[in-house]
CSV table of C-alpha atoms in Angstrom, one decimal:
chain,number,residue,atom,x,y,z
A,10,GLN,CA,-3.3,13.6,12.6
A,11,GLN,CA,-2.4,11.8,9.5
A,12,GLN,CA,-0.3,8.9,11.0
A,13,VAL,CA,-1.1,5.5,11.7
A,14,LYS,CA,1.4,3.8,13.7
A,15,GLN,CA,2.6,0.0,14.1
A,16,SER,CA,4.2,-2.6,16.9
A,17,PRO,CA,6.0,-4.8,17.0
A,18,GLN,CA,8.3,-3.9,14.9
A,19,SER,CA,9.2,-8.2,14.0
A,20,LEU,CA,8.5,-10.6,15.8
A,21,ILE,CA,8.8,-14.3,15.7
A,22,VAL,CA,6.5,-17.0,15.9
A,23,GLN,CA,6.3,-20.2,17.1
A,24,LYS,CA,3.6,-22.6,14.3
A,25,GLY,CA,0.4,-22.9,15.9
A,26,GLY,CA,0.7,-20.1,18.6
A,27,ILE,CA,-1.0,-16.7,17.6
A,28,SER,CA,0.5,-13.4,15.8
A,29,ILE,CA,-0.4,-10.3,17.3
A,30,ILE,CA,0.1,-6.7,15.4
A,31,ASN,CA,-1.9,-3.7,16.7
A,32,CYS,CA,-1.9,-0.6,15.3
A,33,ALA,CA,-3.0,2.8,16.5
A,34,TYR,CA,-4.4,6.0,14.6
A,35,GLU,CA,-5.1,9.8,15.2
A,36,ASN,CA,-7.4,10.9,12.5
A,37,THR,CA,-11.2,10.5,13.6
A,38,ALA,CA,-11.9,11.0,9.8
A,39,PHE,CA,-10.6,7.8,9.2
A,40,ASP,CA,-12.9,5.0,7.8
A,41,TYR,CA,-11.1,2.2,6.4
A,42,PHE,CA,-8.7,0.0,7.6
A,43,PRO,CA,-7.7,-3.0,6.0
A,44,TRP,CA,-4.1,-4.9,6.4
A,45,TYR,CA,-2.0,-6.1,3.9
A,46,GLN,CA,0.7,-8.9,3.9
A,47,GLN,CA,3.4,-8.3,1.4
A,48,PHE,CA,5.5,-10.9,0.9
A,49,PRO,CA,9.5,-9.7,-0.6
A,50,GLY,CA,10.1,-8.9,-4.0
A,51,LYS,CA,6.1,-8.9,-4.4
A,52,GLY,CA,3.2,-6.2,-3.9
A,53,PRO,CA,0.4,-5.8,-0.9
A,54,ALA,CA,-2.1,-7.6,-0.7
A,55,LEU,CA,-5.1,-6.7,0.8
A,56,LEU,CA,-5.9,-9.3,3.3
A,57,ILE,CA,-8.9,-8.5,5.3
A,58,ALA,CA,-10.0,-4.8,6.4
A,59,ILE,CA,-12.8,-3.6,8.6
A,60,ARG,CA,-14.7,-0.8,9.0
A,61,PRO,CA,-16.0,1.6,12.2
A,62,ASP,CA,-19.4,0.2,13.0
A,63,VAL,CA,-18.1,-3.0,13.5
A,64,SER,CA,-15.4,-4.2,16.4
A,65,GLU,CA,-14.2,-7.1,15.1
A,66,LYS,CA,-14.6,-9.3,11.7
A,67,LYS,CA,-13.2,-12.6,11.0
A,68,GLU,CA,-11.9,-14.4,8.6
A,69,GLY,CA,-10.6,-17.6,8.2
A,70,ARG,CA,-7.1,-17.1,10.5
A,71,PHE,CA,-7.3,-14.1,10.5
A,72,THR,CA,-9.3,-11.3,12.9
A,73,ILE,CA,-9.6,-7.7,13.2
A,74,SER,CA,-10.5,-6.8,16.3
A,75,PHE,CA,-11.4,-2.8,16.4
A,76,ASN,CA,-11.3,-0.3,19.6
A,77,LYS,CA,-13.0,3.0,18.1
A,78,SER,CA,-12.9,4.9,21.3
A,79,ALA,CA,-8.7,4.5,22.3
A,80,LYS,CA,-8.7,4.6,18.0
A,81,GLN,CA,-6.8,1.2,17.6
A,82,PHE,CA,-7.2,-1.4,16.0
A,83,SER,CA,-5.2,-5.0,16.0
A,84,LEU,CA,-4.7,-8.1,13.5
A,85,HIS,CA,-4.5,-11.6,15.2
A,86,ILE,CA,-3.7,-14.6,13.0
A,87,MET,CA,-4.6,-18.1,14.7
A,88,ASP,CA,-3.3,-21.0,14.3
A,89,SER,CA,0.5,-19.5,12.8
A,90,GLN,CA,1.5,-21.1,9.8
A,91,PRO,CA,5.6,-20.2,8.5
A,92,GLY,CA,3.4,-19.8,5.0
A,93,ASP,CA,2.4,-16.2,6.9
A,94,SER,CA,6.0,-15.1,7.3
A,95,ALA,CA,5.6,-11.7,5.3
A,96,THR,CA,5.6,-8.8,5.9
A,97,TYR,CA,1.9,-7.3,7.4
A,98,PHE,CA,0.4,-3.4,7.4
A,99,CYS,CA,-1.9,-2.2,8.8
A,100,ALA,CA,-4.0,1.4,6.7
A,101,ALA,CA,-6.4,3.7,7.0
A,102,SER,CA,-8.0,5.7,4.9
A,103,ARG,CA,-11.0,8.2,4.0
A,104,ASP,CA,-12.7,6.1,2.2
A,105,TYR,CA,-15.6,8.3,2.3
A,106,GLY,CA,-14.0,11.5,3.0
A,107,GLY,CA,-13.3,13.1,-0.7
A,108,ALA,CA,-11.5,12.5,-3.7
A,109,THR,CA,-8.1,11.7,-1.8
A,110,ASN,CA,-9.2,8.6,-0.5
A,111,LYS,CA,-4.9,8.6,0.3
A,112,LEU,CA,-3.8,5.3,2.1
A,113,ILE,CA,-2.0,5.9,5.0
A,114,PHE,CA,0.2,2.9,5.9
A,115,GLY,CA,2.2,2.4,8.8
A,116,THR,CA,5.3,1.3,9.2
A,117,GLY,CA,5.4,-2.2,9.4
A,118,THR,CA,6.3,-6.3,11.0
A,119,LEU,CA,8.0,-8.5,10.4
A,120,LEU,CA,6.6,-11.6,11.2
A,121,ALA,CA,8.7,-14.9,10.8
A,122,VAL,CA,7.0,-18.4,12.1
A,123,GLN,CA,9.1,-20.7,13.0
A,124,PRO,CA,8.4,-24.8,12.2
B,28,ASP,CA,-7.7,-12.4,-14.6
B,29,ALA,CA,-8.4,-8.8,-14.0
B,30,MET,CA,-5.7,-7.2,-12.9
B,31,VAL,CA,-2.7,-4.6,-12.1
B,32,ILE,CA,0.3,-5.4,-14.5
B,33,GLN,CA,3.5,-3.1,-13.7
B,34,ASN,CA,6.2,-3.6,-16.2
B,35,PRO,CA,9.2,-4.3,-16.1
B,36,ARG,CA,9.5,-5.6,-13.1
B,37,TYR,CA,13.3,-5.3,-12.3
B,38,GLN,CA,15.0,-1.3,-13.8
B,39,VAL,CA,18.4,-1.4,-13.9
B,40,THR,CA,19.1,2.9,-15.5
B,41,GLN,CA,22.2,5.1,-15.4
B,42,PHE,CA,22.7,8.1,-12.4
B,43,GLY,CA,20.6,11.1,-14.3
B,44,LYS,CA,19.1,8.8,-16.9
B,45,PRO,CA,15.6,9.8,-17.7
B,46,VAL,CA,14.0,6.2,-16.9
B,47,THR,CA,9.7,5.4,-17.3
B,48,LEU,CA,8.0,2.5,-15.7
B,49,SER,CA,4.4,1.7,-16.4
B,50,CYS,CA,1.2,0.3,-15.5
B,51,SER,CA,-1.6,-1.0,-16.9
B,52,GLN,CA,-5.3,-2.0,-15.4
B,53,THR,CA,-8.3,-4.5,-16.4
B,54,LEU,CA,-10.1,-3.5,-13.3
B,55,ASN,CA,-11.5,-0.7,-15.3
B,56,HIS,CA,-11.2,1.1,-12.0
B,57,ASN,CA,-10.8,4.9,-11.7
B,58,VAL,CA,-8.7,6.2,-10.0
B,59,MET,CA,-4.9,5.1,-9.6
B,60,TYR,CA,-1.5,5.4,-7.7
B,61,TRP,CA,1.9,4.8,-7.3
B,62,TYR,CA,3.7,4.2,-4.1
B,63,GLN,CA,7.0,4.2,-3.5
B,64,GLN,CA,8.7,1.2,-1.1
B,65,LYS,CA,12.0,2.0,-0.4
B,66,SER,CA,14.0,-1.3,2.0
B,67,SER,CA,12.4,-1.7,5.0
B,68,GLN,CA,9.5,0.7,4.4
B,69,ALA,CA,5.8,1.4,4.4
B,70,PRO,CA,5.3,2.6,1.3
B,71,LYS,CA,4.7,6.5,0.2
B,72,LEU,CA,2.7,7.5,-1.8
B,73,LEU,CA,4.0,9.5,-4.3
B,74,PHE,CA,0.8,11.0,-6.1
B,75,HIS,CA,-2.8,9.7,-7.9
B,76,TYR,CA,-5.2,10.1,-10.4
B,77,TYR,CA,-8.8,10.4,-10.8
B,78,ASP,CA,-10.0,10.2,-13.6
B,79,LYS,CA,-8.5,12.4,-15.3
B,80,ASP,CA,-7.5,14.5,-12.3
B,81,PHE,CA,-4.1,14.4,-11.2
B,82,ASN,CA,-2.9,14.9,-7.4
B,83,ASN,CA,0.6,15.6,-6.1
B,84,GLU,CA,1.3,14.6,-2.5
B,85,ALA,CA,2.9,17.7,-1.4
B,86,ASP,CA,6.4,16.4,-0.6
B,87,THR,CA,6.8,14.7,-4.1
B,88,PRO,CA,10.0,15.8,-5.5
B,89,ASP,CA,9.3,17.4,-9.1
B,90,ASN,CA,11.3,15.4,-10.7
B,91,PHE,CA,8.8,12.5,-10.3
B,92,GLN,CA,6.3,13.4,-13.4
B,93,SER,CA,3.3,10.6,-13.8
B,94,ARG,CA,0.8,10.5,-17.8
B,95,ARG,CA,-2.0,9.0,-17.0
B,96,PRO,CA,-2.8,8.4,-21.2
B,97,ASN,CA,-6.1,7.0,-20.7
B,98,THR,CA,-8.1,5.0,-17.9
B,99,SER,CA,-6.0,1.4,-18.0
B,100,PHE,CA,-2.7,3.1,-18.5
B,101,CYS,CA,-0.3,5.1,-16.1
B,102,PHE,CA,2.9,6.3,-16.1
B,103,LEU,CA,5.5,7.0,-13.4
B,104,ASP,CA,8.5,9.4,-14.9
B,105,ILE,CA,11.9,10.4,-13.1
B,106,ARG,CA,14.0,13.0,-15.0
B,107,SER,CA,16.7,12.5,-13.0
B,108,PRO,CA,17.6,9.9,-10.9
B,109,GLY,CA,19.7,9.7,-8.2
B,110,LEU,CA,20.7,7.0,-6.0
B,111,GLY,CA,17.9,7.7,-3.3
B,112,ASP,CA,15.6,6.7,-5.8
B,113,ALA,CA,17.0,2.9,-6.1
B,114,ALA,CA,13.4,2.0,-5.0
B,115,MET,CA,9.8,-0.2,-5.6
B,116,TYR,CA,7.6,1.2,-7.6
B,117,LEU,CA,4.1,0.2,-7.0
B,118,CYS,CA,1.1,0.3,-8.9
B,119,ALA,CA,-2.5,0.6,-7.7
B,120,THR,CA,-6.0,1.1,-8.2
B,121,LYS,CA,-8.7,1.7,-6.5
B,122,GLN,CA,-13.0,1.6,-8.0
B,123,GLY,CA,-14.2,5.6,-6.3
B,124,ARG,CA,-15.3,5.0,-2.5
B,125,GLY,CA,-15.9,2.1,-0.9
B,126,ASN,CA,-13.8,-0.3,-2.1
B,127,GLY,CA,-10.4,-1.8,-1.8
B,128,TYR,CA,-7.1,-0.9,-3.0
B,129,THR,CA,-5.5,-3.5,-6.1
B,130,PHE,CA,-1.8,-3.4,-6.2
B,131,GLY,CA,0.3,-4.6,-9.1
B,132,SER,CA,3.7,-6.4,-7.7
B,133,GLY,CA,6.1,-3.4,-8.5
B,134,THR,CA,8.8,-2.4,-10.2
B,135,ARG,CA,12.0,-2.7,-8.7
B,136,LEU,CA,14.1,0.6,-9.5
B,137,THR,CA,18.5,0.3,-9.6
B,138,VAL,CA,20.0,3.1,-10.0
B,139,VAL,CA,23.6,2.3,-11.1
């Protein structure tokens, strides 16, 4: 119940295209769903996050779509750029569920944007 | 800038020789986490401190210990590193509930 499943494992997109990464969770108690971007040799950096009371959140070229009934959420990167090439992790936590607030990560997607 | 700082960035240690990794934060966050990330894998939570309360994950080996002497600092001690402990170790902080996690840049540990 603590798992977050992420797909695809890797993704190649042409410059200017749309990158789409999908995640699914099981624990309905999760109430915070962030996406992290990680470059080689760096720690994960928060990209965008959503809570289950909204179905979509957009920040610049990055959009999270959230489907509470299906227990799925996805990251869309519009107008993908070579600088977006990185590993992307979805995650989930019970942000208001108690003291532990553990962040459960998906397995990661390696995105390569070709020029 | 407020941030999470991990030292050193790269650490090489000998098989079985104790090693300590450090994390400091200027964010004054009350929760601090240690994650282990092996190559091409997701970060895996080892343990965390909620204020002074230590919370160990059930599958974290006894070989891994942690200390948090004050709000700003947290240490990861590996008592007898094995080859399988080679990984990136990530420190993260969070303030209570309703806020995001801030990660440090990590310490890459090599065991020789």
